[in-house]
GROMACS .gro file of C-alpha atoms in nm:
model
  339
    1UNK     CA    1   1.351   2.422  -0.876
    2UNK     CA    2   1.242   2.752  -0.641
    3UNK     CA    3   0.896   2.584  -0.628
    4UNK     CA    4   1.016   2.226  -0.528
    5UNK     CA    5   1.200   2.418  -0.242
    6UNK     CA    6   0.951   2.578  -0.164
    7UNK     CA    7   0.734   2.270  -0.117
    8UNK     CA    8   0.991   2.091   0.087
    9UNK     CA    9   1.018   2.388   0.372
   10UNK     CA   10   0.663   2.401   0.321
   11UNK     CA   11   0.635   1.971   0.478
   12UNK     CA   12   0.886   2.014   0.742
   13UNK     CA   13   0.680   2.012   1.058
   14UNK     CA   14   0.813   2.014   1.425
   15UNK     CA   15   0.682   1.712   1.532
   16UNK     CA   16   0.908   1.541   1.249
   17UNK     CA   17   1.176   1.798   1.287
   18UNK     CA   18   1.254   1.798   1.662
   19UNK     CA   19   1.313   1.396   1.693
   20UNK     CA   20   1.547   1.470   1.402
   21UNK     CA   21   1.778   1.766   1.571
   22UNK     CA   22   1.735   1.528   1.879
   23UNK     CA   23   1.911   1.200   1.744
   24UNK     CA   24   2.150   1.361   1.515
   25UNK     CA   25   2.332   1.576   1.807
   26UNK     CA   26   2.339   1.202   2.023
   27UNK     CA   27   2.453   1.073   1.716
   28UNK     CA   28   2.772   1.263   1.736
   29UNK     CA   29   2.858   1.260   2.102
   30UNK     CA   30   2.830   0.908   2.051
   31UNK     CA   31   3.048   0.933   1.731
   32UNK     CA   32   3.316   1.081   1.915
   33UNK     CA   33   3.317   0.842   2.220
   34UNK     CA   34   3.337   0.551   1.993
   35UNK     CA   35   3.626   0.719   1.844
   36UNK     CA   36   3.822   0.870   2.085
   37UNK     CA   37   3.759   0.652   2.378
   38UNK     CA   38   3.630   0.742   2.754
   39UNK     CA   39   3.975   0.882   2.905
   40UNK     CA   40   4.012   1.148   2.578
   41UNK     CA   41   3.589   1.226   2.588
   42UNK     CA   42   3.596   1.480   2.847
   43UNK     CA   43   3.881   1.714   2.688
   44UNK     CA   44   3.667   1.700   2.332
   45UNK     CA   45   3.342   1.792   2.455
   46UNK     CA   46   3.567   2.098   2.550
   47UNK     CA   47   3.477   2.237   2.238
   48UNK     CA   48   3.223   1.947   2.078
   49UNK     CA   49   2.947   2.218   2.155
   50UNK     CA   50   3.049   2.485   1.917
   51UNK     CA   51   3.051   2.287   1.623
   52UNK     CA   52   2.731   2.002   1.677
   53UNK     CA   53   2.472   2.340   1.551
   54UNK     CA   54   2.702   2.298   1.218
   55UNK     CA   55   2.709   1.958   1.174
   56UNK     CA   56   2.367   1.922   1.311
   57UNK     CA   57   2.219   2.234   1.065
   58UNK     CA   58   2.436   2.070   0.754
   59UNK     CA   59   2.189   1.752   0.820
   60UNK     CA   60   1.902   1.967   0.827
   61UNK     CA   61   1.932   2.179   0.582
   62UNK     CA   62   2.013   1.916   0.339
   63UNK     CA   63   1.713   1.706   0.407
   64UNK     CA   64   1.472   1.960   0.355
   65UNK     CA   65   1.646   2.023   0.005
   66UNK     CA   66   1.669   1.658  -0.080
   67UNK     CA   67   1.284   1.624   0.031
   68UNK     CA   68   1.342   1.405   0.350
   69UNK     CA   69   1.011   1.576   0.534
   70UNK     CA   70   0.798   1.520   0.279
   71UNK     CA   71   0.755   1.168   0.314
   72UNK     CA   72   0.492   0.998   0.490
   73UNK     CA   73   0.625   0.867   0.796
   74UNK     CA   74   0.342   0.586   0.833
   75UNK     CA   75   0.401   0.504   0.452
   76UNK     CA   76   0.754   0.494   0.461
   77UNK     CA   77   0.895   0.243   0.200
   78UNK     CA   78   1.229   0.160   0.002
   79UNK     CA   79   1.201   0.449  -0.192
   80UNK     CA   80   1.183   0.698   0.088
   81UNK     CA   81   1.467   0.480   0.269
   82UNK     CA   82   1.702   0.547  -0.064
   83UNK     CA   83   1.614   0.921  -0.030
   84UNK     CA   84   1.730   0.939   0.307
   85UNK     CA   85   2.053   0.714   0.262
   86UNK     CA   86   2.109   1.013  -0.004
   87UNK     CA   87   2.077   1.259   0.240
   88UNK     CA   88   2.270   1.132   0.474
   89UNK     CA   89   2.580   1.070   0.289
   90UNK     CA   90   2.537   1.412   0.088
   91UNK     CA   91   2.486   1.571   0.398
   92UNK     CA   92   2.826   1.410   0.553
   93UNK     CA   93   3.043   1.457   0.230
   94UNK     CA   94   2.964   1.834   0.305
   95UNK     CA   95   3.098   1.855   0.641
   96UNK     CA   96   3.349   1.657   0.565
   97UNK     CA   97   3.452   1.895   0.289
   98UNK     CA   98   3.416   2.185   0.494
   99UNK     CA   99   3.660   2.041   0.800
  100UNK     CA  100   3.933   2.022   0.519
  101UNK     CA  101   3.913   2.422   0.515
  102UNK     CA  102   3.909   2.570   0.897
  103UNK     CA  103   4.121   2.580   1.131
  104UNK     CA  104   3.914   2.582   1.421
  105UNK     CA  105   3.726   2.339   1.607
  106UNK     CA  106   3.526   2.165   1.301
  107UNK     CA  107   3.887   2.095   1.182
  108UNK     CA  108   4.008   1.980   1.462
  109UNK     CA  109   3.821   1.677   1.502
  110UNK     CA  110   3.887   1.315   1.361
  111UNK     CA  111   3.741   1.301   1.055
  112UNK     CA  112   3.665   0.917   1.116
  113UNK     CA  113   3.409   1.072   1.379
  114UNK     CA  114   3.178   1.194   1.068
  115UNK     CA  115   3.276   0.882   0.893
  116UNK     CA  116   3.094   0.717   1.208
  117UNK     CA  117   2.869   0.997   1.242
  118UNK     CA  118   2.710   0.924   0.876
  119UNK     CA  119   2.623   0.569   0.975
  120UNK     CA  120   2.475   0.639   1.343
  121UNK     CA  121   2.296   0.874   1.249
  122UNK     CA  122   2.142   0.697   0.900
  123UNK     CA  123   2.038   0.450   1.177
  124UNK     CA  124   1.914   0.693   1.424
  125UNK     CA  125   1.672   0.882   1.150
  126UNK     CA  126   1.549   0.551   0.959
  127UNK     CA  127   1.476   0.393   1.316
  128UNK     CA  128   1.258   0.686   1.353
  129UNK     CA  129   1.070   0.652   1.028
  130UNK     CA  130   1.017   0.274   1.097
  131UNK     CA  131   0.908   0.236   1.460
  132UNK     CA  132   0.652   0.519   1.365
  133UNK     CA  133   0.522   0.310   1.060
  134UNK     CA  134   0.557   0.026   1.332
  135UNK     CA  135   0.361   0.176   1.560
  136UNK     CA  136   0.096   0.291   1.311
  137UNK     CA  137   0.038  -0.044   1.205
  138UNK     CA  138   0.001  -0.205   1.537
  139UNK     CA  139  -0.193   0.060   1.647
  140UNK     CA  140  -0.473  -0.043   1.409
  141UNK     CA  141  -0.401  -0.387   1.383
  142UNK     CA  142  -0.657  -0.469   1.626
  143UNK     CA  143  -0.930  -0.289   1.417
  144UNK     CA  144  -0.828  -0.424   1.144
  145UNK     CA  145  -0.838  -0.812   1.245
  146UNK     CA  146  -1.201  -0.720   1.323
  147UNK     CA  147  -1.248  -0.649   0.988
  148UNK     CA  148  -1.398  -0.855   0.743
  149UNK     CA  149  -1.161  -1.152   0.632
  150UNK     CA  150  -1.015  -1.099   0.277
  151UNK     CA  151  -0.774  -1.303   0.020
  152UNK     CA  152  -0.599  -1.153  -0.273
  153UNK     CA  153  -0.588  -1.322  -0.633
  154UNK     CA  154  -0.269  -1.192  -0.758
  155UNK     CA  155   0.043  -1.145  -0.647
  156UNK     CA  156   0.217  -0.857  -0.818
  157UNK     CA  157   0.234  -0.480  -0.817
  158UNK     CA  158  -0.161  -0.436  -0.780
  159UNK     CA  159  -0.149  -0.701  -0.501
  160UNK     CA  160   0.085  -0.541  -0.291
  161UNK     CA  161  -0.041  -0.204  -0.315
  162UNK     CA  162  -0.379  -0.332  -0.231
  163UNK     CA  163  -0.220  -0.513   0.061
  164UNK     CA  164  -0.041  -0.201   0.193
  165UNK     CA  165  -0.354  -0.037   0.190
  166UNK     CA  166  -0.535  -0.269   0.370
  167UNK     CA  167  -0.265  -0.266   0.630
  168UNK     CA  168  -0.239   0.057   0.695
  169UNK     CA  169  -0.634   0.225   0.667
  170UNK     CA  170  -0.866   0.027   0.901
  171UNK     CA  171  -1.149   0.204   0.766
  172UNK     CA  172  -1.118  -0.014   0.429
  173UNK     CA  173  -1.308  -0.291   0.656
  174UNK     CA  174  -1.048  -0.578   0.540
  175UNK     CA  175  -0.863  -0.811   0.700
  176UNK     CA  176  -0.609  -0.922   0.469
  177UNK     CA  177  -0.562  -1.356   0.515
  178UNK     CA  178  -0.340  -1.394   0.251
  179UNK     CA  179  -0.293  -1.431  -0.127
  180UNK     CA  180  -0.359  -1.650  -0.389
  181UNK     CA  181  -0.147  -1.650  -0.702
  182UNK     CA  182  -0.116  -1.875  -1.011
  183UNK     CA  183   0.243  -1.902  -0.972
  184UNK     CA  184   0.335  -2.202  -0.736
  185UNK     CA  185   0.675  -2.064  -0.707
  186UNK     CA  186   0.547  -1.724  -0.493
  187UNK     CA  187   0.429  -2.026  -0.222
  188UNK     CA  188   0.471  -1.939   0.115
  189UNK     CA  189   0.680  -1.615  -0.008
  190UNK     CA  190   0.590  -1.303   0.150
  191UNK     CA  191   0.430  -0.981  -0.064
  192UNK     CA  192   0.315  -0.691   0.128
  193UNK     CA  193   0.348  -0.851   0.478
  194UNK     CA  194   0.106  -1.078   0.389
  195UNK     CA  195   0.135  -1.469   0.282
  196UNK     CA  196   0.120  -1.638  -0.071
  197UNK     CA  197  -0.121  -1.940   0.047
  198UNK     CA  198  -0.154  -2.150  -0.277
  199UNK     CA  199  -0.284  -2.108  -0.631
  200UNK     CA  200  -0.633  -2.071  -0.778
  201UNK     CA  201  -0.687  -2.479  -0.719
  202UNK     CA  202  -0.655  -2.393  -0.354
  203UNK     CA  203  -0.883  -2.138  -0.309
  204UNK     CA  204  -1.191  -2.352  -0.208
  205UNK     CA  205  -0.967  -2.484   0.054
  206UNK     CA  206  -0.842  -2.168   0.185
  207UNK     CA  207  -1.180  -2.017   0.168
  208UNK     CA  208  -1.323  -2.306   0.412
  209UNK     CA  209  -0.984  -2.301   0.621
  210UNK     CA  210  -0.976  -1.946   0.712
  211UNK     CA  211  -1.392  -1.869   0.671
  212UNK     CA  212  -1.310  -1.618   0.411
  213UNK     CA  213  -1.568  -1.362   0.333
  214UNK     CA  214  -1.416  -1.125   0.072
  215UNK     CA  215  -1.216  -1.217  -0.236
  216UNK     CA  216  -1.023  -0.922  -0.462
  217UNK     CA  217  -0.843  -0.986  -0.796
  218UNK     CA  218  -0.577  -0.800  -0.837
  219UNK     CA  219  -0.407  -0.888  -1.142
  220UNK     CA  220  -0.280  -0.635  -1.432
  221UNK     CA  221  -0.360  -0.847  -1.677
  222UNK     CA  222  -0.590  -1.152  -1.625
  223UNK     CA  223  -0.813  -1.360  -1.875
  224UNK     CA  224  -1.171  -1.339  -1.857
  225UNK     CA  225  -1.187  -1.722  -1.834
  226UNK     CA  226  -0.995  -1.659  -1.475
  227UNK     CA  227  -1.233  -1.419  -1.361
  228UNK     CA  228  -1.507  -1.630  -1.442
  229UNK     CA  229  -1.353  -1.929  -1.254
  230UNK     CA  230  -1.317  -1.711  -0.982
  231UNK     CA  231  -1.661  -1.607  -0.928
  232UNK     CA  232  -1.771  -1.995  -1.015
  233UNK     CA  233  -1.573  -2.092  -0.701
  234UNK     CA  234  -1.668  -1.780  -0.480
  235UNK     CA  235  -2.041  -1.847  -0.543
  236UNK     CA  236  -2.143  -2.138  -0.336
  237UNK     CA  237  -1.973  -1.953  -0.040
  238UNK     CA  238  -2.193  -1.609  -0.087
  239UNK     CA  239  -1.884  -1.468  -0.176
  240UNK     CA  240  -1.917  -1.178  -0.442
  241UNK     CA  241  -1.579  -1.119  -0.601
  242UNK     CA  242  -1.436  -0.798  -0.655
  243UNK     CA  243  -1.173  -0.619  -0.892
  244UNK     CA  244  -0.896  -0.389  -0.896
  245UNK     CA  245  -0.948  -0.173  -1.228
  246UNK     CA  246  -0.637   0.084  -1.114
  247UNK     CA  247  -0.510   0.286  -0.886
  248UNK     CA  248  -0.450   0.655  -0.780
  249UNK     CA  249  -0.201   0.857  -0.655
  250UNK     CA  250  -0.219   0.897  -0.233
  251UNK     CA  251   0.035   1.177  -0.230
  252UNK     CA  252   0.135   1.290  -0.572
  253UNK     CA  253   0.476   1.421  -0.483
  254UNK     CA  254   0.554   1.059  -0.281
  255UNK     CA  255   0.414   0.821  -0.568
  256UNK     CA  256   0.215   0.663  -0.329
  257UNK     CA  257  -0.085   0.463  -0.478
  258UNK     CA  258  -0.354   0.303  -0.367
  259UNK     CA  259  -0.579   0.038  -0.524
  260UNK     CA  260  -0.945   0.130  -0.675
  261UNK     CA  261  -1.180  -0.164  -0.618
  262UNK     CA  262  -1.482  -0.225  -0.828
  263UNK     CA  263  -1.719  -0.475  -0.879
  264UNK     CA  264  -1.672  -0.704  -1.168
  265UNK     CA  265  -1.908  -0.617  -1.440
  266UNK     CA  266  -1.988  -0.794  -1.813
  267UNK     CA  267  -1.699  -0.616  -1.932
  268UNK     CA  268  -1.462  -0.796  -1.757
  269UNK     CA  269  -1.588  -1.140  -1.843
  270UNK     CA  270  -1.536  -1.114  -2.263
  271UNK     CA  271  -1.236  -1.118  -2.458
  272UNK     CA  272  -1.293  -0.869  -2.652
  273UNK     CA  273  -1.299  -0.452  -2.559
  274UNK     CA  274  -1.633  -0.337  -2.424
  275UNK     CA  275  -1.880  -0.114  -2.682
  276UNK     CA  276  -2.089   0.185  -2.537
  277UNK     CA  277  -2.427   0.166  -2.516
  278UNK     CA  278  -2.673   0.372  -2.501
  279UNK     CA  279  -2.788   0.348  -2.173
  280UNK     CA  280  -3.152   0.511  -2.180
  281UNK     CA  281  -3.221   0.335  -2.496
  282UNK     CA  282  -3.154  -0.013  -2.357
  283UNK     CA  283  -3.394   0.132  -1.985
  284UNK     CA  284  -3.667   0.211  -2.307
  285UNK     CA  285  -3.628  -0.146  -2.426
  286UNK     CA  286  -3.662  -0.354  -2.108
  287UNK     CA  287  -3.842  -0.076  -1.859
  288UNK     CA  288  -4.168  -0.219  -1.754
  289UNK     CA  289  -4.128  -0.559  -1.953
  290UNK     CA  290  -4.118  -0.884  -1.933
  291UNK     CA  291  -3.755  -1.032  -1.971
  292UNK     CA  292  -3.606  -1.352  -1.965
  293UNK     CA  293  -3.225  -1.442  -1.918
  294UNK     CA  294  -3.134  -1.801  -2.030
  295UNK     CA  295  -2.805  -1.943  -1.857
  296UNK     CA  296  -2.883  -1.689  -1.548
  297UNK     CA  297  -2.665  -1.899  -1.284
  298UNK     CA  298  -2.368  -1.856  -1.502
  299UNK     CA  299  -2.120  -1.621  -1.484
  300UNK     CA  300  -2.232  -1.390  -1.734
  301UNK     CA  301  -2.580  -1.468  -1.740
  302UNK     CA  302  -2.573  -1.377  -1.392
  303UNK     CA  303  -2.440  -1.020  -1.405
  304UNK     CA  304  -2.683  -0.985  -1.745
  305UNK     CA  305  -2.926  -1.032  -1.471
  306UNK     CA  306  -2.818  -0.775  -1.241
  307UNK     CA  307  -2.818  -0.537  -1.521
  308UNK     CA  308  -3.129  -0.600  -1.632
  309UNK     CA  309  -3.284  -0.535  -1.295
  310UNK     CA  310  -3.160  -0.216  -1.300
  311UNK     CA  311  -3.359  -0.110  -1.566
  312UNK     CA  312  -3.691  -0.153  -1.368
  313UNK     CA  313  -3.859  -0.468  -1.566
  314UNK     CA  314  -4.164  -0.557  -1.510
  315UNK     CA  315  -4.108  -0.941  -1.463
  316UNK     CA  316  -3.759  -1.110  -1.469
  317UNK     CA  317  -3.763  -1.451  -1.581
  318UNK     CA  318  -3.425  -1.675  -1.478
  319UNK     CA  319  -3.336  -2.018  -1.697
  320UNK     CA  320  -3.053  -2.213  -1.648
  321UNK     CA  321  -2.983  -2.602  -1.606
  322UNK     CA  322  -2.819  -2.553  -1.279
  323UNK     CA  323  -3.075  -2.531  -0.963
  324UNK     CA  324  -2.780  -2.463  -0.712
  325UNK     CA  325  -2.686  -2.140  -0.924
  326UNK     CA  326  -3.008  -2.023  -1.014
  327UNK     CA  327  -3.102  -2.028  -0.635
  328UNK     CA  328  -2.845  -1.851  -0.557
  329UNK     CA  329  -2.866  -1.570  -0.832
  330UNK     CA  330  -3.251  -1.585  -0.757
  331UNK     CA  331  -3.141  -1.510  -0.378
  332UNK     CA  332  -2.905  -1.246  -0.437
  333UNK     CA  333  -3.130  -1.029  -0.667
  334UNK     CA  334  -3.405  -1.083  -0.417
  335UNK     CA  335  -3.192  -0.940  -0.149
  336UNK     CA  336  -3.096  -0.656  -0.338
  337UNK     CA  337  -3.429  -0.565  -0.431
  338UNK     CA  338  -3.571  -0.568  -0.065
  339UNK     CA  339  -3.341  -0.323   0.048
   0.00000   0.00000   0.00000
């Protein structure tokens, strides 16, 4: 418990701390003008002074305790909104209590001004919160849209963490078009700020419409027979698809996550769990030989192919029945071996 403290004094910085005190004492004077009117204003704020360091230190103290200041402003989510409701009304049942027991000027105050007080000032502080994430955002927005343009194959909890991430960290290089998603009922619904634009059928379309260049599954749990439709329809637009194997904690005490892309690898494309290999025995088998991969243009053939020029043959050999995808897998492998 001492340590969480600890941790929570230990986030509070000034910059986050000042706007706070700031809006919370307006907060009351406007409290008590809504209450007791313009003609009775002037003989409160008589004595309004002595007490605003109580009510305004309550507020304080309390959300350092309940962990307000360590959330991420330019993160700031549902979660962190529900903390700081809590807060808030914890914070306000407090003085509240306290005005029942003195006397003085704390006590002699409506208490319908903290009732008002609680809900100015939960506006005041989340306003804060927001038109900083607000401003994050559009501060990079412009870099971002220069990034290069990405849809999303899956609509869920990987989806939208990927597409917070994208949104807020420019240097990921991605800007986010949209989502795809095999449910037609997510159409048109929003997930992460960004739009559900059709299902899988669609994507060909999308990809010409908006001159896609990226595509990222994101899907907890997705058939191999998906993947490899995916990278069927991504190939004849030089479009490499890529997956989302997890994600990691961005601040641990926050539960913020972020999406770890990968590329898709032979794992990914068979129904069954993959087997370790022995790496440098399979190099010793193909390193400096001649190898041939039959069905190269196809999905799995293809990333066989990638796999085995990685081990340094001395000839590669491609076969398939399709002269489109063998081109292409043909180009690729060439490109990746003249750089």
């Amino acid at each position: 418990m001492f340590r969480s403290l600890k941790q929570n004094i230990k986030a509070v910085s000034w910059r986050h701390f000042l706007p706070d005190v700031i809006v919370l004492t307006l907060s009351l004077y406007l409290s008590l003008y809504l209450r007791v009117g313009w003609e009775d204003f002037p003989y409160h704020l008589s004595y309004i002074h002595w007490f605003i360091p109580i009510v305004v230190g309550v507020r304080l103290l309390v959300f350092i305790v309940m962990g307000v200041y360590n959330i991420f402003w330019r993160y700031v989510s549902a979660v962190d909104a529900y903390r700081i409701i809590r807060a808030v009304f914890v914070s306000s049942g407090i003085i509240i209590t306290i005005s029942f027991f003195v006397s003085w000027e704390l006590g002699r105050l409506p208490r319908t001004v903290y009732i008002i007080d609680t809900f100015i000032s939960l506006m005041a502080v989340m306003s804060l919160r927001l038109t900083k994430r607000l401003l994050s955002e559009r501060k990079h927005g412009r870099q971002i849209r220069q990034g290069k343009k990405t849809i999303i194959y899956g609509a869920g909890d990987l989806g939208r963490i990927l597409a917070t991430h994208f949104r807020t960290d420019p240097g990921q290089g991605a800007h986010l078009i949209g989502f795809i998603d095999d449910n037609p009922i997510k159409e048109n619904l929003y997930v992460g700020g960004a739009r559900v634009l059709g299902t899988l059928d669609d994507m060909a379309m999308i990809i010409e419409k908006y001159q896609v260049r990226q595509v990222i599954i994101a899907a907890s749990k997705i058939a191999s027979e998906k993947i490899r439709e995916v990278i069927e329809l991504t190939r004849s637009y030089n479009i490499r698809p890529r997956i989302v194997s997890n994600t990691r904690l961005l601040e641990e005490d926050q539960q913020k996550y972020v999406a770890i892309e990968r590329d898709i690898n032979l794992s990914d494309l068979l129904n069954r769990k993959p087997r370790h290999v022995d790496i440098s025995s399979v190099r010793e088998m193909i390193q400096g030989k001649r190898v041939l991969v039959t069905g190269a243009g196809g999905s799995i053939g293809s990333e066989i192919s990638r796999q085995v020029l990685d081990h340094d043959p001395s000839r590669l050999i491609l076969l398939d029945h399709s002269e489109l995808n063998l081109y292409e897998i043909d180009k690729e492998l060439r490109l990746s071996t003249s750089d």
